[in-house]
């Protein structure tokens, strides 16, 4: 740090994301103060398809870099949904990008806009696919060629992250390590690069002049995440009956969210406490996390069989 290296977690969600529970410590202001207290040099929030966090915080706060995680489905070129983090955008940029992604469904047009306006952007979790979509695995290497930086995501298995690194090395792309946290765990992993400004910092990531401090999804990490969600759902968020109707795609977490929606739990504090204790007990066995990771390991092996990255040009 004394030599000018800067530290940032470039994928963080607040309560402005539709899949984050309405807890006080996940509000933009709370996470902003937490990030500064941790000593992060650049603070950014990449909520799903919204920049509301910046309307709440103000767009010109100290060390705050505007960001968003854009969802784009291009059935002709990509064949499946992608998530793209975009930084240093204004509200007008966000409106234009929303039009391209939601109405035109044009990934190449989306990326042309980013390059024309010189906006930094990242291909998030390249080997993540939406539920109920049939992924086109062979498209991922071609898609990776379009992006300056690929994401090493803390909530992905090591096998998937290693495939992402292989893609980056093959095509000369940068790598950024991020938490993709939805529960306040920002800064657990991060990316180091030099740069007096965010633009210089990101440019060095693009050039590979950076270090990543990563972690991968493990049974222990997922169990800890489940316990955090139990706490958020049953202790901090239960008073707010407007728990968002979104499923994370992580089956153990989704099961807890479904249970928390029970009208009976809302009106029976004793049953609510009993259910919370039971879920803690089940979570701490490690079994739900193990089953989920086992299923994802099988999928990762399937990806490795179907994609010959080394053979790509």
Short mmCIF file of C-alpha atoms in Angstrom, two decimals:
data_model
loop_
_atom_site.label_atom_id
_atom_site.label_comp_id
_atom_site.label_asym_id
_atom_site.label_seq_id
_atom_site.Cartn_x
_atom_site.Cartn_y
_atom_site.Cartn_z
CA UNK A 1 0.00 0.00 0.00
CA UNK A 2 2.88 2.33 0.76
CA UNK A 3 4.08 1.85 -2.83
CA UNK A 4 0.81 3.12 -4.27
CA UNK A 5 -1.15 -0.13 -4.75
CA UNK A 6 -4.92 0.36 -4.42
CA UNK A 7 -7.46 -2.17 -3.17
CA UNK A 8 -11.08 -2.63 -4.25
CA UNK A 9 -13.89 -5.19 -4.28
CA UNK A 10 -15.57 -4.62 -7.63
CA UNK A 11 -18.78 -6.64 -7.14
CA UNK A 12 -20.96 -5.72 -4.14
CA UNK A 13 -24.75 -5.66 -3.73
CA UNK A 14 -26.88 -3.47 -1.44
CA UNK A 15 -30.56 -3.49 -0.52
CA UNK A 16 -31.17 -1.79 -3.87
CA UNK A 17 -30.70 -5.21 -5.50
CA UNK A 18 -33.87 -7.25 -5.74
CA UNK A 19 -32.17 -10.32 -4.23
CA UNK A 20 -30.81 -8.66 -1.08
CA UNK A 21 -32.80 -8.81 2.13
CA UNK A 22 -33.99 -5.48 3.60
CA UNK A 23 -31.58 -5.39 6.55
CA UNK A 24 -30.18 -2.13 7.95
CA UNK A 25 -26.55 -3.23 7.66
CA UNK A 26 -27.03 -3.88 3.93
CA UNK A 27 -28.23 -0.37 3.10
CA UNK A 28 -25.95 1.62 0.75
CA UNK A 29 -24.93 4.04 3.51
CA UNK A 30 -24.04 1.22 5.92
CA UNK A 31 -21.95 -0.63 3.34
CA UNK A 32 -20.26 2.58 2.20
CA UNK A 33 -19.15 3.36 5.75
CA UNK A 34 -18.04 -0.25 6.24
CA UNK A 35 -15.94 -0.16 3.05
CA UNK A 36 -14.20 3.04 4.12
CA UNK A 37 -13.58 1.60 7.58
CA UNK A 38 -11.93 -1.44 5.98
CA UNK A 39 -9.57 0.82 4.07
CA UNK A 40 -10.81 0.06 0.56
CA UNK A 41 -9.43 2.70 -1.78
CA UNK A 42 -12.32 2.59 -4.25
CA UNK A 43 -15.88 1.80 -3.18
CA UNK A 44 -18.44 0.65 -5.73
CA UNK A 45 -21.87 -0.93 -5.59
CA UNK A 46 -23.04 -3.06 -8.49
CA UNK A 47 -26.72 -3.67 -7.88
CA UNK A 48 -28.79 -5.63 -10.38
CA UNK A 49 -29.99 -3.34 -13.17
CA UNK A 50 -30.32 -0.27 -10.95
CA UNK A 51 -28.21 2.71 -9.90
CA UNK A 52 -30.53 3.69 -7.05
CA UNK A 53 -27.72 3.35 -4.51
CA UNK A 54 -26.07 6.43 -6.03
CA UNK A 55 -29.26 8.46 -5.83
CA UNK A 56 -29.34 7.55 -2.13
CA UNK A 57 -25.66 8.20 -1.42
CA UNK A 58 -24.98 10.96 -3.92
CA UNK A 59 -23.00 10.43 -7.08
CA UNK A 60 -19.92 12.38 -5.96
CA UNK A 61 -19.15 10.90 -2.55
CA UNK A 62 -15.48 10.52 -1.59
CA UNK A 63 -13.89 7.35 -3.06
CA UNK A 64 -17.27 6.23 -4.45
CA UNK A 65 -17.24 4.87 -8.01
CA UNK A 66 -20.57 4.44 -9.76
CA UNK A 67 -21.32 0.91 -10.88
CA UNK A 68 -24.07 -1.48 -11.90
CA UNK A 69 -24.48 -5.17 -12.76
CA UNK A 70 -26.37 -5.24 -16.05
CA UNK A 71 -28.33 -8.27 -17.19
CA UNK A 72 -28.39 -8.89 -20.93
CA UNK A 73 -29.92 -11.76 -22.87
CA UNK A 74 -28.86 -11.95 -26.49
CA UNK A 75 -30.50 -15.13 -27.87
CA UNK A 76 -28.86 -14.88 -31.29
CA UNK A 77 -25.25 -14.22 -30.39
CA UNK A 78 -24.77 -15.36 -26.77
CA UNK A 79 -27.61 -17.85 -26.43
CA UNK A 80 -27.89 -17.29 -22.68
CA UNK A 81 -28.04 -14.49 -20.11
CA UNK A 82 -24.86 -12.62 -19.14
CA UNK A 83 -24.12 -10.33 -16.22
CA UNK A 84 -21.81 -7.40 -16.93
CA UNK A 85 -20.41 -4.99 -14.37
CA UNK A 86 -20.09 -1.42 -15.68
CA UNK A 87 -18.30 1.39 -13.85
CA UNK A 88 -18.00 5.18 -13.96
CA UNK A 89 -21.34 5.52 -15.71
CA UNK A 90 -23.89 8.31 -15.27
CA UNK A 91 -27.68 7.98 -15.18
CA UNK A 92 -27.88 8.77 -18.91
CA UNK A 93 -25.42 5.95 -19.66
CA UNK A 94 -27.52 3.63 -17.51
CA UNK A 95 -30.70 4.53 -19.40
CA UNK A 96 -29.04 3.94 -22.76
CA UNK A 97 -27.56 0.62 -21.66
CA UNK A 98 -30.91 -0.50 -20.25
CA UNK A 99 -32.55 0.22 -23.60
CA UNK A 100 -29.91 -1.82 -25.45
CA UNK A 101 -30.07 -4.75 -23.02
CA UNK A 102 -33.79 -4.94 -22.28
CA UNK A 103 -35.31 -3.87 -25.59
CA UNK A 104 -32.74 -4.57 -28.28
CA UNK A 105 -31.10 -7.62 -26.62
CA UNK A 106 -27.94 -6.74 -28.51
CA UNK A 107 -24.74 -7.74 -26.69
CA UNK A 108 -22.39 -6.44 -29.39
CA UNK A 109 -24.25 -3.11 -29.48
CA UNK A 110 -24.07 -3.01 -25.69
CA UNK A 111 -20.29 -3.48 -25.75
CA UNK A 112 -19.88 -0.96 -28.59
CA UNK A 113 -21.59 1.62 -26.37
CA UNK A 114 -19.25 0.80 -23.46
CA UNK A 115 -16.16 1.15 -25.63
CA UNK A 116 -17.39 4.31 -27.36
CA UNK A 117 -17.99 5.97 -24.00
CA UNK A 118 -14.80 4.50 -22.50
CA UNK A 119 -16.64 2.85 -19.60
CA UNK A 120 -14.75 0.13 -17.68
CA UNK A 121 -16.56 -3.22 -17.71
CA UNK A 122 -16.17 -6.85 -16.59
CA UNK A 123 -17.58 -10.20 -17.74
CA UNK A 124 -19.02 -11.51 -14.48
CA UNK A 125 -18.79 -15.21 -13.53
CA UNK A 126 -18.43 -16.46 -17.14
CA UNK A 127 -19.47 -20.01 -16.22
CA UNK A 128 -22.60 -19.03 -14.31
CA UNK A 129 -25.94 -19.65 -16.02
CA UNK A 130 -29.46 -18.68 -15.07
CA UNK A 131 -31.84 -21.33 -13.76
CA UNK A 132 -34.01 -22.97 -16.38
CA UNK A 133 -31.80 -21.73 -19.23
CA UNK A 134 -30.03 -24.19 -21.48
CA UNK A 135 -26.51 -22.74 -21.58
CA UNK A 136 -24.46 -22.66 -24.73
CA UNK A 137 -21.13 -23.65 -23.21
CA UNK A 138 -19.26 -23.34 -26.50
CA UNK A 139 -20.20 -19.64 -26.67
CA UNK A 140 -18.34 -18.68 -23.49
CA UNK A 141 -14.81 -18.51 -25.00
CA UNK A 142 -16.13 -16.40 -27.89
CA UNK A 143 -17.92 -14.11 -25.45
CA UNK A 144 -14.79 -13.77 -23.31
CA UNK A 145 -12.94 -12.29 -26.30
CA UNK A 146 -15.25 -9.25 -26.17
CA UNK A 147 -14.37 -8.25 -22.60
CA UNK A 148 -11.25 -6.55 -21.22
CA UNK A 149 -11.54 -8.19 -17.77
CA UNK A 150 -12.99 -11.49 -16.52
CA UNK A 151 -14.19 -12.09 -12.97
CA UNK A 152 -12.75 -14.49 -10.41
CA UNK A 153 -15.86 -14.83 -8.23
CA UNK A 154 -15.68 -15.84 -4.57
CA UNK A 155 -19.05 -17.58 -4.83
CA UNK A 156 -17.92 -19.92 -7.63
CA UNK A 157 -16.12 -23.25 -7.27
CA UNK A 158 -12.37 -23.40 -7.79
CA UNK A 159 -12.84 -25.46 -10.96
CA UNK A 160 -14.92 -22.72 -12.57
CA UNK A 161 -12.56 -19.95 -11.45
CA UNK A 162 -9.59 -21.88 -12.84
CA UNK A 163 -11.39 -22.15 -16.18
CA UNK A 164 -11.90 -18.39 -16.08
CA UNK A 165 -8.18 -17.84 -15.50
CA UNK A 166 -7.42 -20.17 -18.40
CA UNK A 167 -9.71 -18.07 -20.62
CA UNK A 168 -8.03 -14.87 -19.48
CA UNK A 169 -4.54 -16.23 -20.14
CA UNK A 170 -5.55 -17.60 -23.54
CA UNK A 171 -7.04 -14.35 -24.80
CA UNK A 172 -4.87 -11.85 -22.93
CA UNK A 173 -7.60 -10.58 -20.60
CA UNK A 174 -7.34 -9.11 -17.13
CA UNK A 175 -8.64 -10.85 -13.99
CA UNK A 176 -10.41 -9.19 -11.04
CA UNK A 177 -11.24 -11.03 -7.80
CA UNK A 178 -14.59 -10.06 -6.27
CA UNK A 179 -16.92 -11.18 -3.49
CA UNK A 180 -20.24 -10.71 -5.32
CA UNK A 181 -21.61 -10.39 -1.80
CA UNK A 182 -25.34 -10.15 -1.13
CA UNK A 183 -24.97 -10.29 2.65
CA UNK A 184 -22.49 -7.57 3.58
CA UNK A 185 -19.25 -9.54 3.25
CA UNK A 186 -17.48 -7.01 1.04
CA UNK A 187 -13.70 -6.89 0.94
CA UNK A 188 -13.14 -10.54 1.87
CA UNK A 189 -11.40 -10.85 -1.48
CA UNK A 190 -10.10 -7.98 -3.59
CA UNK A 191 -7.98 -6.81 -6.48
CA UNK A 192 -4.74 -4.86 -6.10
CA UNK A 193 -3.43 -2.49 -8.76
CA UNK A 194 -1.71 0.87 -8.96
CA UNK A 195 -3.53 4.00 -10.07
CA UNK A 196 -4.13 7.51 -8.77
CA UNK A 197 -7.62 7.36 -10.29
CA UNK A 198 -10.07 4.52 -10.73
CA UNK A 199 -9.56 4.73 -14.49
CA UNK A 200 -5.80 4.16 -14.08
CA UNK A 201 -6.44 1.40 -11.54
CA UNK A 202 -8.79 -0.43 -13.91
CA UNK A 203 -6.49 0.06 -16.90
CA UNK A 204 -3.73 -1.74 -14.99
CA UNK A 205 -6.12 -4.63 -14.32
CA UNK A 206 -6.85 -4.81 -18.06
CA UNK A 207 -3.11 -4.97 -18.75
CA UNK A 208 -2.55 -7.71 -16.18
CA UNK A 209 -0.50 -5.39 -14.00
CA UNK A 210 -2.34 -6.39 -10.84
CA UNK A 211 -2.67 -9.00 -8.15
CA UNK A 212 -5.79 -10.78 -6.96
CA UNK A 213 -6.39 -11.95 -3.39
CA UNK A 214 -9.06 -14.61 -4.02
CA UNK A 215 -11.07 -17.33 -2.33
CA UNK A 216 -13.28 -20.03 -3.79
CA UNK A 217 -16.61 -21.39 -2.65
CA UNK A 218 -16.18 -24.14 -0.05
CA UNK A 219 -18.54 -26.08 2.18
CA UNK A 220 -17.42 -24.01 5.17
CA UNK A 221 -17.94 -20.72 3.33
CA UNK A 222 -21.40 -21.72 2.12
CA UNK A 223 -22.40 -22.88 5.61
CA UNK A 224 -21.30 -19.52 6.99
CA UNK A 225 -23.27 -17.76 4.24
CA UNK A 226 -26.37 -19.83 5.09
CA UNK A 227 -26.08 -18.89 8.75
CA UNK A 228 -25.79 -15.23 7.78
CA UNK A 229 -28.96 -15.53 5.70
CA UNK A 230 -30.79 -17.25 8.57
CA UNK A 231 -29.81 -14.34 10.80
CA UNK A 232 -30.94 -11.78 8.22
CA UNK A 233 -34.23 -13.52 7.45
CA UNK A 234 -35.40 -14.49 10.90
CA UNK A 235 -33.86 -11.89 13.22
CA UNK A 236 -33.36 -8.68 11.26
CA UNK A 237 -35.75 -8.91 8.34
CA UNK A 238 -38.74 -10.74 9.72
CA UNK A 239 -40.26 -7.51 10.99
CA UNK A 240 -40.24 -6.26 7.44
CA UNK A 241 -42.92 -8.38 5.80
CA UNK A 242 -41.85 -7.23 2.36
CA UNK A 243 -39.13 -9.90 1.96
CA UNK A 244 -38.29 -9.87 -1.71
CA UNK A 245 -39.67 -12.61 -3.89
CA UNK A 246 -36.44 -13.71 -5.46
CA UNK A 247 -34.64 -17.03 -5.45
CA UNK A 248 -30.86 -17.00 -5.39
CA UNK A 249 -30.31 -20.20 -7.35
CA UNK A 250 -28.53 -21.69 -4.33
CA UNK A 251 -31.03 -24.33 -3.25
CA UNK A 252 -30.27 -24.33 0.50
CA UNK A 253 -30.69 -20.53 0.65
CA UNK A 254 -33.82 -20.62 -1.48
CA UNK A 255 -35.40 -23.17 0.85
CA UNK A 256 -34.89 -20.80 3.78
CA UNK A 257 -36.35 -17.87 1.87
CA UNK A 258 -39.46 -19.93 1.02
CA UNK A 259 -39.88 -20.96 4.66
CA UNK A 260 -39.53 -17.36 5.83
CA UNK A 261 -42.50 -16.33 3.69
CA UNK A 262 -44.88 -18.41 5.82
CA UNK A 263 -47.73 -16.30 7.21
CA UNK A 264 -47.74 -18.47 10.32
CA UNK A 265 -44.09 -17.64 11.04
CA UNK A 266 -44.82 -13.94 10.67
CA UNK A 267 -47.52 -14.05 13.35
CA UNK A 268 -46.02 -16.61 15.73
CA UNK A 269 -42.77 -15.37 17.33
CA UNK A 270 -42.31 -18.66 19.19
CA UNK A 271 -42.63 -20.75 16.03
CA UNK A 272 -40.36 -18.26 14.25
CA UNK A 273 -37.61 -18.75 16.86
CA UNK A 274 -38.03 -22.54 16.79
CA UNK A 275 -37.77 -22.62 13.00
CA UNK A 276 -34.70 -20.39 13.10
CA UNK A 277 -32.98 -22.70 15.61
CA UNK A 278 -33.85 -25.76 13.54
CA UNK A 279 -32.42 -24.21 10.37
CA UNK A 280 -29.22 -23.25 12.21
CA UNK A 281 -28.88 -26.86 13.35
CA UNK A 282 -29.42 -28.23 9.83
CA UNK A 283 -27.07 -25.67 8.29
CA UNK A 284 -24.29 -26.40 10.79
CA UNK A 285 -24.25 -30.09 9.87
CA UNK A 286 -22.75 -28.95 6.57
CA UNK A 287 -25.01 -31.35 4.65
CA UNK A 288 -27.00 -28.76 2.62
CA UNK A 289 -23.76 -27.04 1.61
CA UNK A 290 -22.11 -30.36 0.71
CA UNK A 291 -25.02 -31.43 -1.49
CA UNK A 292 -25.06 -28.11 -3.31
CA UNK A 293 -21.30 -28.10 -3.91
CA UNK A 294 -21.39 -31.72 -5.10
CA UNK A 295 -23.99 -30.82 -7.74
CA UNK A 296 -21.91 -27.84 -8.86
CA UNK A 297 -18.75 -29.97 -9.05
CA UNK A 298 -20.57 -32.33 -11.42
CA UNK A 299 -21.57 -29.38 -13.60
CA UNK A 300 -18.00 -28.03 -13.57
CA UNK A 301 -16.73 -31.40 -14.82
CA UNK A 302 -19.34 -31.28 -17.58
CA UNK A 303 -18.10 -27.84 -18.60
CA UNK A 304 -14.49 -29.04 -18.71
CA UNK A 305 -15.46 -31.95 -20.97
CA UNK A 306 -17.44 -29.82 -23.41
CA UNK A 307 -15.10 -26.81 -23.66
CA UNK A 308 -11.62 -27.22 -25.05
CA UNK A 309 -10.25 -23.81 -24.18
CA UNK A 310 -6.71 -24.72 -25.15
CA UNK A 311 -7.88 -25.40 -28.67
CA UNK A 312 -9.43 -21.96 -29.09
CA UNK A 313 -7.72 -19.34 -31.20
#
